[in-house]
mmCIF file of C-alpha atoms in Angstrom:
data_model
loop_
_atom_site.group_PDB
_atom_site.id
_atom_site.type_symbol
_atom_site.label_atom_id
_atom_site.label_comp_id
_atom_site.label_asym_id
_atom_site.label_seq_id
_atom_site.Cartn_x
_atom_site.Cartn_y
_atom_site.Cartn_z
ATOM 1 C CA UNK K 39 -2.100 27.064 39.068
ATOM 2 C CA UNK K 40 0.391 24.666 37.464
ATOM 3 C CA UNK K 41 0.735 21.231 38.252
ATOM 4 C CA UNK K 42 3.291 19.057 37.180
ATOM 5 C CA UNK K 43 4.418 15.042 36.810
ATOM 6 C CA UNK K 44 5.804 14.207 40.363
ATOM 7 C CA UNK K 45 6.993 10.273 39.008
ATOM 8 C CA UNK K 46 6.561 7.532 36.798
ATOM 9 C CA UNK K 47 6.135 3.830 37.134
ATOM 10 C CA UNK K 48 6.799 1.180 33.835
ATOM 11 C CA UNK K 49 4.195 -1.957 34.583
ATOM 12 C CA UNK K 50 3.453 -5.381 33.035
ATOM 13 C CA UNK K 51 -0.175 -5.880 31.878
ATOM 14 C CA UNK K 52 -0.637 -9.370 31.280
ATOM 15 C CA UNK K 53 -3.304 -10.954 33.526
ATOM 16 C CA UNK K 54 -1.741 -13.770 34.853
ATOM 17 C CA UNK K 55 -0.120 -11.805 37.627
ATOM 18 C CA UNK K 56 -3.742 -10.631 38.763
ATOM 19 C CA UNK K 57 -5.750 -13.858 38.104
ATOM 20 C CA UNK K 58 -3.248 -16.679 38.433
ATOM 21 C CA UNK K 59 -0.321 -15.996 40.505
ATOM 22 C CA UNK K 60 0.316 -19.130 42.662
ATOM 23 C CA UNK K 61 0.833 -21.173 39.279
ATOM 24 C CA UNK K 62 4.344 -19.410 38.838
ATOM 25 C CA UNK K 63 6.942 -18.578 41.603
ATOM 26 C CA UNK K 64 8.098 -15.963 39.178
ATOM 27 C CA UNK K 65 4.491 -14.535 38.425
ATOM 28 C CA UNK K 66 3.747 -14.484 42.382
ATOM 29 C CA UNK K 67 6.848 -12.144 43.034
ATOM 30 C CA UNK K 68 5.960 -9.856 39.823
ATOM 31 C CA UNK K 69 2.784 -9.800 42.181
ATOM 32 C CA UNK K 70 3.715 -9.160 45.734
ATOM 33 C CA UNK K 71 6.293 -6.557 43.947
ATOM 34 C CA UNK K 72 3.278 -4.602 42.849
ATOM 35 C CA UNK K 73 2.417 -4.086 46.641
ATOM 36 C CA UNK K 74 5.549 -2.612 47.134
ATOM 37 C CA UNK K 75 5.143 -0.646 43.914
ATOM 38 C CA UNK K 76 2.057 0.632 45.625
ATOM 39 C CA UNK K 77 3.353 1.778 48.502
ATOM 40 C CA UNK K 78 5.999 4.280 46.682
ATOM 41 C CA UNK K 79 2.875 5.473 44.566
ATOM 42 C CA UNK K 80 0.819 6.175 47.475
ATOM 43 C CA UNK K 81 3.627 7.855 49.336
ATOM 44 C CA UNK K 82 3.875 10.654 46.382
ATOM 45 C CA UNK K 83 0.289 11.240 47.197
ATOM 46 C CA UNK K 84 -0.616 11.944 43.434
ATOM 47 C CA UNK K 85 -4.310 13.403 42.559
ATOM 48 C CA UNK K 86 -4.707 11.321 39.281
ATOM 49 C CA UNK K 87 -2.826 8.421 37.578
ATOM 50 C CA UNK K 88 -2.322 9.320 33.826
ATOM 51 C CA UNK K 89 -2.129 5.466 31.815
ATOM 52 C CA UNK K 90 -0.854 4.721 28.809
ATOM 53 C CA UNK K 91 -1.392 1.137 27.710
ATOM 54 C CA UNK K 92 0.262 -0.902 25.124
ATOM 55 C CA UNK K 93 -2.473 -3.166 25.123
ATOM 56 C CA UNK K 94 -5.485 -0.496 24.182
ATOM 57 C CA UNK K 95 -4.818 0.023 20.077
ATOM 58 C CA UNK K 96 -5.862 2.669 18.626
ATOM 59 C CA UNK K 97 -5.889 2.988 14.704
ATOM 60 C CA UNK K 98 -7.941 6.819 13.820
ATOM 61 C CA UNK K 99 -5.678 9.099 16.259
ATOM 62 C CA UNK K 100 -5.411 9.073 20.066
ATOM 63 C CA UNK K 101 -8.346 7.727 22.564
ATOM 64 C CA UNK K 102 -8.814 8.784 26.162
ATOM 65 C CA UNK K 103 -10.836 7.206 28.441
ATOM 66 C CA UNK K 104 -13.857 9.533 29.944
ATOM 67 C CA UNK K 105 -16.477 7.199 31.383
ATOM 68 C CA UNK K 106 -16.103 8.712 35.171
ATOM 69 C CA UNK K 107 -17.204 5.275 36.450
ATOM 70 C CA UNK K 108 -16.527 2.470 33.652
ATOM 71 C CA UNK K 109 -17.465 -1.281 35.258
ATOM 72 C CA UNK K 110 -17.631 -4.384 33.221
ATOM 73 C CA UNK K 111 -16.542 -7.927 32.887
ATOM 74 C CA UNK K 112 -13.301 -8.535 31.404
ATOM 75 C CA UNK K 113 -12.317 -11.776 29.891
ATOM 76 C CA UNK K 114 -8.574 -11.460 28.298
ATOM 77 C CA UNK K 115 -8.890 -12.684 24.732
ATOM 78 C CA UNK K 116 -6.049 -14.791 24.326
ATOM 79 C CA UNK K 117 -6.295 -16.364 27.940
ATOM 80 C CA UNK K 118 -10.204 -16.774 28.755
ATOM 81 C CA UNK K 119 -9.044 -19.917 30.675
ATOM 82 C CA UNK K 120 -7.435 -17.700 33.414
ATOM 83 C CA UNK K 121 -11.306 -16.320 34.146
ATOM 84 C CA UNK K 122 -12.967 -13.217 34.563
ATOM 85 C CA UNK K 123 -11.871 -9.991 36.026
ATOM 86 C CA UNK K 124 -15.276 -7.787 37.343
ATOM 87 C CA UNK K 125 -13.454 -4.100 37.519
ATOM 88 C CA UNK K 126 -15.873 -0.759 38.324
ATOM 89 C CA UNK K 127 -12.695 2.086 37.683
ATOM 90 C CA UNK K 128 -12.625 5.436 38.959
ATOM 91 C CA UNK K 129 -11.767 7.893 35.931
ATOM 92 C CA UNK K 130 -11.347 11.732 36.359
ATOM 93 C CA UNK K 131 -13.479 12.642 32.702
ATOM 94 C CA UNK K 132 -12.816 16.311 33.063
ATOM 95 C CA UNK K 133 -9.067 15.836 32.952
ATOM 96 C CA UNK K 134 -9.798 13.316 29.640
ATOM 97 C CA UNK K 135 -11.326 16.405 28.041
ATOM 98 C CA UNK K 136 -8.559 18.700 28.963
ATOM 99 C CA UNK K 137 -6.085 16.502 27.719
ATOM 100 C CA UNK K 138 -8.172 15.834 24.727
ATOM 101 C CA UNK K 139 -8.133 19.715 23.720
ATOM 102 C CA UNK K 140 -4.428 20.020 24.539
ATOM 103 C CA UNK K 141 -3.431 17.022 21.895
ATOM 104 C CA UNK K 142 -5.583 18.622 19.707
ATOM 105 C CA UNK K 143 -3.747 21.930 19.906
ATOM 106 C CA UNK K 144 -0.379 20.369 19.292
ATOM 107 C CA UNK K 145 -2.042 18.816 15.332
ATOM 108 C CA UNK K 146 -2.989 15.288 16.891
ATOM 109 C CA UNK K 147 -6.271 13.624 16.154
ATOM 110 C CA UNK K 148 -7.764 12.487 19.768
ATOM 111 C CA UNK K 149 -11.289 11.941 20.956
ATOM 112 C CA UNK K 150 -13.021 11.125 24.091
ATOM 113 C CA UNK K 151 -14.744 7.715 24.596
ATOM 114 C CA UNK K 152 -17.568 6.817 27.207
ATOM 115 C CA UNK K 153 -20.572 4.541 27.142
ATOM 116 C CA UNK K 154 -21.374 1.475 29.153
ATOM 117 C CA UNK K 155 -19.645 -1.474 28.198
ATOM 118 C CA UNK K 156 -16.516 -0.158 26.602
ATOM 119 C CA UNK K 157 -14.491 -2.683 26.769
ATOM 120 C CA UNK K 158 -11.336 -1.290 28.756
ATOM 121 C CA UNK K 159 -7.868 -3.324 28.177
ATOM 122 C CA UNK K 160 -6.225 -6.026 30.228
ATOM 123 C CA UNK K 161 -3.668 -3.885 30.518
ATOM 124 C CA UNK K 162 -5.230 -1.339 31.850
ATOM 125 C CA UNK K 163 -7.414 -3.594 34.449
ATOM 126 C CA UNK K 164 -4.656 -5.277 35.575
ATOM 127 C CA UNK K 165 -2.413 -2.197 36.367
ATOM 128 C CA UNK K 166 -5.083 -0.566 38.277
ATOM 129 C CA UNK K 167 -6.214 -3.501 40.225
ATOM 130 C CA UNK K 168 -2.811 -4.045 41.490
ATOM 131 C CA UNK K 169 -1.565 -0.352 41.728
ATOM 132 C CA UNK K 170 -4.749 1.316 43.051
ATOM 133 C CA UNK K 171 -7.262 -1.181 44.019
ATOM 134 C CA UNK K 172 -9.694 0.648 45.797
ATOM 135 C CA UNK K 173 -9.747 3.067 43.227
ATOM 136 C CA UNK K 174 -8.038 5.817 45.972
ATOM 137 C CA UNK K 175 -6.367 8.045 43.013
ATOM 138 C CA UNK K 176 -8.123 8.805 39.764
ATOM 139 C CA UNK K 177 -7.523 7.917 36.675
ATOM 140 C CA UNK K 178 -7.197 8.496 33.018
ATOM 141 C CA UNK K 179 -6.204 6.464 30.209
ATOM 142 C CA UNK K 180 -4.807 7.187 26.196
ATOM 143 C CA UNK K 181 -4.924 4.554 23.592
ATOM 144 C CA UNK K 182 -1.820 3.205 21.905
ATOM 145 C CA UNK K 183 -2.079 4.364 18.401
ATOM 146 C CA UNK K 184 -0.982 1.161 16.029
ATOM 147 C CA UNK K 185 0.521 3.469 13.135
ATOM 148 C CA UNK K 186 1.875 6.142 15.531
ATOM 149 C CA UNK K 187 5.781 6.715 15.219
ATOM 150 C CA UNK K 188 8.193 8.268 17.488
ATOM 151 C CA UNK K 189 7.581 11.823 16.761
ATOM 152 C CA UNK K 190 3.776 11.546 16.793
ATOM 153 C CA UNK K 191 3.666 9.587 20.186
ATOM 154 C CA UNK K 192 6.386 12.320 22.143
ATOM 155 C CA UNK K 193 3.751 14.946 20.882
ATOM 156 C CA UNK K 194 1.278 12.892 22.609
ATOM 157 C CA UNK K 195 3.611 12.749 25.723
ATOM 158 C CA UNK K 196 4.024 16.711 26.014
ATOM 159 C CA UNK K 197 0.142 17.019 25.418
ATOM 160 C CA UNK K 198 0.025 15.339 28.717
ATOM 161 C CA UNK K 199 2.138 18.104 30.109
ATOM 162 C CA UNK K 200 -0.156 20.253 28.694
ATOM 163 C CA UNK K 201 -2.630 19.483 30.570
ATOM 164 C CA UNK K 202 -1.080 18.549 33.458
ATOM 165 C CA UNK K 203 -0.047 22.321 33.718
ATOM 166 C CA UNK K 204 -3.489 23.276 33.068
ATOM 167 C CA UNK K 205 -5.525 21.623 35.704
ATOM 168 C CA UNK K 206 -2.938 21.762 38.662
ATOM 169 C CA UNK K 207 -2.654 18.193 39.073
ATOM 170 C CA UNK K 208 -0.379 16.131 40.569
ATOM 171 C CA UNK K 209 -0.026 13.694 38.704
ATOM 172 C CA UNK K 210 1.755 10.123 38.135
ATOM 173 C CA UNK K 211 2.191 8.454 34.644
ATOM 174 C CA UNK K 212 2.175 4.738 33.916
ATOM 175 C CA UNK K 213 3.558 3.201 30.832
ATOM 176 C CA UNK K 214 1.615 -0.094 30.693
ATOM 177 C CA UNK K 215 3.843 -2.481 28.785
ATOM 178 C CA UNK K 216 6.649 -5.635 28.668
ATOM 179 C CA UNK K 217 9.776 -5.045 27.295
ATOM 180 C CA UNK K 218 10.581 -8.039 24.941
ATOM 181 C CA UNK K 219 7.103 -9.064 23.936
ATOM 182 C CA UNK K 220 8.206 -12.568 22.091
ATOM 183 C CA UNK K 221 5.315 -15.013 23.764
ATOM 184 C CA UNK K 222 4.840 -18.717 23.546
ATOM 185 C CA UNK K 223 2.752 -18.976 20.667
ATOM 186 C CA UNK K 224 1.797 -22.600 21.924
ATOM 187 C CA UNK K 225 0.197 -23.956 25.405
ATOM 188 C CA UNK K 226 2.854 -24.203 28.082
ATOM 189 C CA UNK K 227 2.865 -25.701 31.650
ATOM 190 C CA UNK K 228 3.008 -22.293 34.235
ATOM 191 C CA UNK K 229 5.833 -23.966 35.961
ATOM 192 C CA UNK K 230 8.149 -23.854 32.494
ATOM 193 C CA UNK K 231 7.845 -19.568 31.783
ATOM 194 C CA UNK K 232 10.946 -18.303 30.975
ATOM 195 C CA UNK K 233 12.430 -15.501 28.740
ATOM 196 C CA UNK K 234 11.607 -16.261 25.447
ATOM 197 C CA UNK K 235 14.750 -16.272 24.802
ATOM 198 C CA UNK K 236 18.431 -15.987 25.840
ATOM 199 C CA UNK K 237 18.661 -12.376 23.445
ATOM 200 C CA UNK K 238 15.866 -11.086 24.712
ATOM 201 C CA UNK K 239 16.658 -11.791 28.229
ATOM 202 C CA UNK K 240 19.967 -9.798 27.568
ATOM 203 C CA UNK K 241 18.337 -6.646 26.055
ATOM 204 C CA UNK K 242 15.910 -6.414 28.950
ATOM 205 C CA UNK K 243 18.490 -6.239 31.520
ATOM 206 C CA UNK K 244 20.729 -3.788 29.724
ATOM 207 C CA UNK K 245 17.168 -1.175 29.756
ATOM 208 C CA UNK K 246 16.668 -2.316 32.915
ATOM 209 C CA UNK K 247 20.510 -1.006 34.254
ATOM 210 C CA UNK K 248 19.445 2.108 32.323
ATOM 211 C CA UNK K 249 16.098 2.610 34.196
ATOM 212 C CA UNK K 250 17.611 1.847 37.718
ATOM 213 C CA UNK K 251 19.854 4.433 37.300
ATOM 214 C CA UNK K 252 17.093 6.571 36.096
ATOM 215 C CA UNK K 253 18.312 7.045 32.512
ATOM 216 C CA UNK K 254 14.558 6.868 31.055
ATOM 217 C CA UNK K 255 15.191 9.446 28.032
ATOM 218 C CA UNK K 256 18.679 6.855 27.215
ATOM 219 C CA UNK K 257 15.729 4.159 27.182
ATOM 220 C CA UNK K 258 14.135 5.979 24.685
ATOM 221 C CA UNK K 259 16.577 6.491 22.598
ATOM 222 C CA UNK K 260 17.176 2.570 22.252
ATOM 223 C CA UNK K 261 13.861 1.972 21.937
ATOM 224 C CA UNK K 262 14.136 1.264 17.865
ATOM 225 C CA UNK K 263 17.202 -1.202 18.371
ATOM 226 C CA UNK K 264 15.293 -2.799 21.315
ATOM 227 C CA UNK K 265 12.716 -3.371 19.345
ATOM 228 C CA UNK K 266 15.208 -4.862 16.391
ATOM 229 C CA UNK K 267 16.993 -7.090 18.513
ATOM 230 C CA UNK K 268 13.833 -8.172 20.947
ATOM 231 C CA UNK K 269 10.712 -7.729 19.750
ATOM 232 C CA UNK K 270 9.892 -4.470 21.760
ATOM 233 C CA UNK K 271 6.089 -4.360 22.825
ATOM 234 C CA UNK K 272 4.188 -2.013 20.610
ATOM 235 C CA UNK K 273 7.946 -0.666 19.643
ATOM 236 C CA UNK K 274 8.284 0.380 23.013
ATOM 237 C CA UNK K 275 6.341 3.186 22.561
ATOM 238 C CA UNK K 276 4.612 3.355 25.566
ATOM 239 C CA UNK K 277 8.246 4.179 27.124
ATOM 240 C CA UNK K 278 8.328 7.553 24.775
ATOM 241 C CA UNK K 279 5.072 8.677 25.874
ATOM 242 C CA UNK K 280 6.415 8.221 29.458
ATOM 243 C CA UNK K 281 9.693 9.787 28.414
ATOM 244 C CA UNK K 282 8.070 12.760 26.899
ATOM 245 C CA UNK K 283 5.528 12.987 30.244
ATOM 246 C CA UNK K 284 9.090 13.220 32.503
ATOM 247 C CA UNK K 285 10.732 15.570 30.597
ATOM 248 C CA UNK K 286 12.572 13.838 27.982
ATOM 249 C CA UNK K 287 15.888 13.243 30.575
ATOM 250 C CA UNK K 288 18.129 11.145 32.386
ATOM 251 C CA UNK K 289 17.420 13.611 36.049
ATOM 252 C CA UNK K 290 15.533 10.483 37.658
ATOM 253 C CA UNK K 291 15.729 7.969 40.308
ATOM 254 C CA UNK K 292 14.891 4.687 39.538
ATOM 255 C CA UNK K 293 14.131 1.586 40.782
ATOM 256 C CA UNK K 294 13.840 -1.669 39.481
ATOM 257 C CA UNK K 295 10.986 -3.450 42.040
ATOM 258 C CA UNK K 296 10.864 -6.720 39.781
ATOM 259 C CA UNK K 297 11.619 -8.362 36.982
ATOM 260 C CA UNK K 298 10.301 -11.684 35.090
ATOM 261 C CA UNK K 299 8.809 -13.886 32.444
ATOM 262 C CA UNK K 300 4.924 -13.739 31.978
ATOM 263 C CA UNK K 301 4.173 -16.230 28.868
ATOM 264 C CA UNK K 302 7.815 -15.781 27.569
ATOM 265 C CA UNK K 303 7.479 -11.720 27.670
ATOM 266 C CA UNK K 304 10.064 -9.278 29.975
ATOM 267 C CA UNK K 305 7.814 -8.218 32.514
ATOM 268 C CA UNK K 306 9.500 -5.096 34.542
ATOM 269 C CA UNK K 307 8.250 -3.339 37.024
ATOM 270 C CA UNK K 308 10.144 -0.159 37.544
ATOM 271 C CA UNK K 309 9.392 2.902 39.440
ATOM 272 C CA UNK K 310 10.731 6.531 38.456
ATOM 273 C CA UNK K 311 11.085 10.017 40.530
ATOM 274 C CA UNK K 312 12.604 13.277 39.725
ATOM 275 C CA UNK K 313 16.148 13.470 40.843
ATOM 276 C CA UNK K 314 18.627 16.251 41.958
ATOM 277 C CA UNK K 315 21.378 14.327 39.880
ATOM 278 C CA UNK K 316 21.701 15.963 36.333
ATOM 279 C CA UNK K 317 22.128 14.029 33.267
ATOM 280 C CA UNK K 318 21.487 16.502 30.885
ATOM 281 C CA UNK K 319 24.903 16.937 28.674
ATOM 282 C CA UNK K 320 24.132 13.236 27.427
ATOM 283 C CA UNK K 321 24.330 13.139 23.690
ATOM 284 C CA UNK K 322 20.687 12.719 22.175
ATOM 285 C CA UNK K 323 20.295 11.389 18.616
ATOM 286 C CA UNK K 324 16.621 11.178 18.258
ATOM 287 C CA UNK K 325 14.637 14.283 17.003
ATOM 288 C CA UNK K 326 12.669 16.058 19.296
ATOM 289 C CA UNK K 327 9.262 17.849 17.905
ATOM 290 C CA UNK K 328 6.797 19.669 19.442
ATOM 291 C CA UNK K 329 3.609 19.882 17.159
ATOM 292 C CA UNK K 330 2.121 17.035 14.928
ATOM 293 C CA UNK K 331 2.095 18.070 10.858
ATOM 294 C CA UNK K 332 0.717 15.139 9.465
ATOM 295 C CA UNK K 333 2.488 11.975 7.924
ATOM 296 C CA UNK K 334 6.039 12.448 6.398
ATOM 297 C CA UNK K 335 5.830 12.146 2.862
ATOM 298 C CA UNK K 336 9.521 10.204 2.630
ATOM 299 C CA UNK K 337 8.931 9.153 -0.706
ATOM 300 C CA UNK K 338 7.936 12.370 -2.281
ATOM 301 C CA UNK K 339 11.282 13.709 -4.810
#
């Protein structure tokens, strides 16, 4: 038995595309894109949707979702005006544990969380809701760890494989994150979004050439001077979990269903499939590792 990632998708999480999408042309296609979005994923016929969201922070290791039926009220905390999401989710907790163990193995701190009420991320609500509404495909969901770098969150990514291999599965893996994450940091009229600005708008469409060409591991490697240049959500690191889930290459297809402004942030949603077309060769210069030692002491003599 060894199952393996069959694609990838790279979604926006912000909930004004799920609770207020006729107040922005832009936020209505980012919308209606999803449903096309959804179609692809329900053609690959995965058994369980692996999330990694941007918007759940983690600070003590890695957290993964295990409530097998979690259902609350979600109210996003920076835009309550928008109104209230009620979500019941569909979670597979045995694969949670698996992949709980298997990040263990590789040296990362990780735990399972599930009680009533836990208060599951925007994010994560709003990717599901639009991606898998009635709750077809299972799911599971990691936390993004605040103080995680590179190294520490690729470990995560193969951990995934892990236990991918393990159970079987077929599985699907959704980075939940913008690109540029610069927001309006005061009240705006819908009809006014835009890129925050000009820069930003620039960087996002240079990843975005990258993705639809299926160059997700290139991605990665920008992901620092992304982040430099335009304020890259959560340092992008949700795209080198996904990364490390797909094999750490360029052998994709890709395509680029949508892209826009949500609150001044690059909103992309981008779908991802393994390809016959190699693109191994490519020079890499990040480091690749494969088991998590503990912090770097860089300023020991």
């Amino acid at each position: 038995m060894s199952g393996s990632f069959i694609g990838g998708f790279i979604v926006p999480g912000k909930p004004h595309i799920l609770l207020a999408p006729e107040k922005n042309k832009n936020w209505q296609s980012m919308r209606d894109s999803f449903g096309e979005a959804r179609k692809e994923l329900q053609a690959l016929k995965p058994d369980l949707l692996l999330l990694y969201s941007s918007q759940w922070p983690s600070i003590i290791g890695h957290q993964i979702q295990a409530d097998p039926e979690p259902q609350w009220r979600l109210v996003d905390q920076d835009f309550h005006q928008l109104g209230t999401v009620h979500y019941q989710l569909r979670m597979d907790s045995d694969f949670a544990k698996v992949y709980e163990e298997a990040a263990q193995k590789r040296g990362l701190t990780a735990r399972t969380v599930a009680y009533r009420g836990f208060p599951i991320d925007t994010g994560t609500v709003v990717a599901l809701e639009l991606l898998n509404p009635n709750n077809e495909i299972p799911a599971c969901v990691v936390s993004c760890n605040m103080y995680a770098d590179r190294s520490e969150t690729i470990i995560l990514g193969k951990a995934a494989q892990d236990a991918v291999e393990a159970t079987g599965k077929r599985v699907v893996a959704v980075a939940v994150t913008a690109l540029s994450n610069r927001m309006w940091t005061h009240w705006i009229d819908p009809s006014e979004d835009k890129i925050h600005s000009p820069k930003d708008d620039e960087w996002n469409r240079k990843l975005l050439e990258l993705l639809s060409e299926g160059r997700l591991e290139d991605v990665s490697q920008l992901a620092r001077q992304f982040t430099r240049q335009a304020s890259g959500d959560n340092k992008l690191k949700a795209i080198w979990w996904l990364s490390a889930c797909l094999g750490q290459n360029n052998d994709l297809q890709g395509r680029v269903f949508d892209y826009q402004p949500i609150w001044g942030s690059g909103a992309a949603l981008v779908g991802l499939t393994p390809s016959d077309s190699k693109g191994g060769g490519l020079e890499y210069d990040e480091d690749d590792t494969d088991y998590y030692r503990g912090d770097r002491n860089v300023l020991a003599s």
